[in-house]
């Protein structure tokens, strides 16, 4: 499809067009997640640049380098009237503390515009879910999008697979994977790893940046193609009967069970530690 018609498709996308209507959803929320420095904020700026078709603007603040974490606050950016991009806090390593928070972000239980702190205890997760009653977010159709730099070989395949599956369990949708730094020599190896993990929707691209934003047809088309692919998936999902409130309840259940399990494991570890000392 030519760029202009892809752009029109994205700009005119609404949840109302399916044969079953919007089924209680008002917008698509693209939840960007992943390791810090892999290009989430840059991807947001790139998407806005391509879809708005205006000058390059750094809407989301980009890190000076990939090493220093930049985005600590969960911010949302409107791409169109019906599509929002969420810049979630990235993590340095997806360990047990951080992963719970990634799940809470993906499940859409954390307020926007506030700093994200990694919680550890079951009570914290429970409190977070109780407080989320103040937010009315059940009308967001959440799509998880993992942003991963092709410059980084995947060290722990099992950990990554677990995260992708958990993201699918929380949102009901297997994450789309966006590989940034597509010029990296590791690209095909990283692509192959994700393919073996069952990833079907994968897009490799170079983000536009403040320094390098000369419009190129190839870059523009890849971004439009990626966004269009995600929305086609949403349309496909909307052919089924859905229950926005029920899905939210399931997401809460998943998170509470996860936090409970994590708490039990930690207690067991402490107990084992004490036994060893005695
Ligand atoms: N070459 C190249 N550089 C990129 C690409 N995407 C991002 N960068 C650079 O990588 C650095 C980190 O990018 P960010 O967009 O801030 O990454 P982030 O995932 O938002 O990082 P946190 O907010 O810390 O979690 C910046 O210096 C970007 O200019 C890309 O596709 N190619
Ligand atoms: Mg960022």
XYZ file of N, CA, C and O in Angstrom, residues 15 25-29 78 80-84 139-142:
64
model
N -12.309 2.340 16.850
C -12.758 1.047 17.375
C -14.203 0.767 16.944
O -14.719 -0.310 17.176
N -14.827 -0.572 23.994
C -13.482 0.013 23.912
C -13.547 1.358 23.196
O -14.221 1.487 22.176
N -12.798 2.321 23.719
C -12.840 3.619 23.047
C -11.550 3.904 22.278
O -11.557 4.693 21.346
N -10.443 3.271 22.693
C -9.189 3.565 21.993
C -8.203 2.409 22.076
O -8.350 1.514 22.905
N -7.187 2.461 21.216
C -6.096 1.481 21.254
C -4.943 2.093 22.045
O -4.581 3.249 21.815
N -4.421 1.313 22.974
C -3.284 1.779 23.760
C -2.082 0.916 23.409
O -2.058 -0.275 23.716
N -0.702 11.009 22.410
C -1.735 10.710 21.404
C -1.091 10.642 20.036
O -0.426 11.585 19.609
N -3.150 9.487 17.315
C -4.323 10.011 16.623
C -5.396 10.167 17.691
O -5.136 9.913 18.868
N -6.614 10.496 17.272
C -7.710 10.643 18.233
C -7.994 9.315 18.947
O -8.437 9.299 20.086
N -7.712 8.204 18.273
C -8.093 6.891 18.813
C -6.926 5.965 19.119
O -7.130 4.803 19.439
N -5.714 6.462 18.965
C -4.535 5.623 19.243
C -3.591 6.398 20.167
O -3.211 7.528 19.864
N -3.238 5.755 21.284
C -2.313 6.385 22.229
C -1.088 5.497 22.402
O -1.207 4.276 22.459
N -11.704 0.870 29.190
C -12.110 1.091 27.804
C -10.916 1.148 26.839
O -11.084 1.411 25.666
N -9.701 0.910 27.374
C -8.521 0.895 26.500
C -8.263 -0.521 25.984
O -8.187 -1.456 26.766
N -8.101 -0.643 24.689
C -7.710 -1.933 24.107
C -6.181 -1.956 24.104
O -5.544 -1.256 23.325
N -5.606 -2.762 25.006
C -4.154 -2.725 25.205
C -3.424 -3.649 24.233
O -3.756 -4.823 24.115
